[in-house]
Amino acid sequence: MAFSFRFYVLLRLFILLNICFVGESKKRNVLLIIADDAGFETDVYNNTAIRTPHLQALARRSVIFQNAFTSVSSCSPSRSTILTGLPQHQNGMYGLHQGVHHFNSFDQVQSLPLLLGKSGIRTGIIGKKHVGPGPVYPFDFAYTEENNSVLQVGRNITRIKLLVRRFLQEQEEERPFFLYVAFHDPHRCGHSQPQYGPFCEKFGNGEAGMGRIPDWTPQHYTPEQVKVPYFIPDTPAARADLAAQYTTVSRLDQGIGLVLKELREAGFENDTLVIYSSDNGIPFPNGRTNLYWSGSAEPMLISAPEHQQRWGQESQAYVSLLDITPTILDWFSVPYPPHSIMGNGRVELTGRSLLPALETEPSWDTVFASQSLHEVTMYYPMRAVHQGAYRLIHNLNFKMPFPIDQDFYVSPTFQDLLNRTQAGRPTGWFKTLQGYYYRERWELYDTRSDPAETRNLAQDPAHQPVLEALQARLLKWQWATEDPWVCGPDAVLEAKLTPQCRPLFNGL
Ligand SMILES: *[C@@H]1O[C@H](CO)[C@@H](O)[C@H](O)[C@H]1NC(C)=O
Ligand SMILES: *[C@@H]1O[C@H](CO)[C@@H](O)[C@H](O)[C@H]1NC(C)=O
Ligand SMILES: *[C@@H]1O[C@H](CO)[C@@H](O)[C@H](O)[C@H]1NC(C)=O
Ligand SMILES: *[C@@H]1O[C@H](CO)[C@@H](O)[C@H](O)[C@H]1NC(C)=O
Ligand SMILES: *[C@@H]1O[C@H](CO)[C@@H](O)[C@H](O)[C@H]1NC(C)=O
């Protein structure tokens, strides 16, 4: 009797495991869509001045994250964190990958496409790759700026549609896939292809010399129509700039519609996890390259076919782009292998799988951030933690002026801000250039009572306990992620033997 009961239990367990296994193997694909410098210029996030019906349709099948953040506000570094789950200071992609910037991840990094490929999952990338070296980020199917025009694979939505179709047509029946579609829209292009307008909003619009993108119906907006976020000067120049950006967002939106249609028509809609987000803040003052809310908050939609109970709901949970790798590994049940990068400690992912948030609302309330450079000349290391109401930023090189990037510099918004500041005219901005360039070492904001982050509480005696608790939290994360900057700016890290900070007595 006892024996047969035990046998029965074992049998039940076996059946249960089997069901779980079948359940697991059913959910097999991932489509990751990353926009380039996109923000909240979408009606999904209540911007009523713009229409993005395809993002809306995706949002109706998704959990809409209200507190999603990038850990770094720069393109290549952010993409490296998305594809490794490791902050830029840990994976080595300290700044931009292309040209003279030349940043790359460490050779020992075990990236998401590498781990998935080793597990038999087919990997594809269409659009902007912007990370390296090649062997760390291998894809089976790749149409990127490395062997195509980035305008074609990143902004020509007809071409993107055809490439997605080809990828899905070549898909073998039982093999899972991970497809990464990295739009180059709505990135600026006034510094590289000014003939197409500041946001390449004219590229493919059918006008003389612009070519045509057959699947795109450009949406036009007047400067009066746009919503000017609090961190952008409300001037005619900035409004015209935003109107151009909105037109480019319409190409992104329609492109997303085409990609999702291809997925649906190929029969993969019901077994594919779809994630939509962006790499960093929008390319406006106080946006991209900053770790303030305006530079690091991201749109994020996650759609899982089998979790319909939360479709269309908003989540307040604090989530990070560092969570994307753990989420996708979890979806495919691929373990993160034990390894080290510099031969020191074992690498741990500090992000988490977001799949539980698709079932019930979690209470996650902390995200971390780490930035070192953008362009190679733009050394301005910052570390940050955002917990509950508070954001703490550590500006390690606070005595230097905050650096400005090339495409942002020539933007109509920034040129206008420079001109107005030089001429002593009203700027319409919530900061002064002087205040923007020269920052305090520690910045502490209560983002609930001060969402624009204009009142630094770091020196406020009443906030000392909060300040110290967050400093300790941040430091702990820096040690856990092997941050080479952990001792700066007033000490030197002696990393060999027992890693420790040795004081510099430099007066900081
Ligand atoms: C949009 O606005 C409504 C009404 O104020 C609010 O309930 C909702 O949370 C907002 N949604 C987003 C995504 O911001
Ligand atoms: C493009 O380059 C990537 C990386 O070098 C390679 O994997 C891929 O096969 C190439 N694709 C085409 C179509 O040549
Ligand atoms: C976009 O791609 C399609 C398909 O490859 C092509 O016919 C069209 O000319 C391209 N448009 C532009 C503006 O390059
Ligand atoms: C996906 O599921 C929906 C409803 O659950 C169903 O209407 C649709 O036919 C399914 N699509 C495929 C390709 O199985
Ligand atoms: C800024 O000033 C320069 C030089 O005076 C001028 O050429 C340029 O058009 C101005 N730009 C804007 C956006 O006002």
Coordinates of C-alpha atoms in Angstrom, one line a residue, residues 58-64 308-314:
L58 CA 0.5 46.5 -28.6
A59 CA -0.3 48.2 -25.3
R60 CA -3.7 46.6 -25.2
R61 CA -2.0 43.2 -25.2
S62 CA 0.8 44.3 -22.7
V63 CA 1.6 45.3 -19.2
I64 CA 2.5 49.0 -19.5
Q308 CA -4.0 38.0 -20.6
Q309 CA -5.3 38.8 -17.2
R310 CA -3.0 41.8 -17.0
W311 CA -3.2 42.9 -20.6
G312 CA -3.7 46.7 -20.9
Q313 CA -2.9 47.2 -17.2
E314 CA -0.3 49.6 -15.8

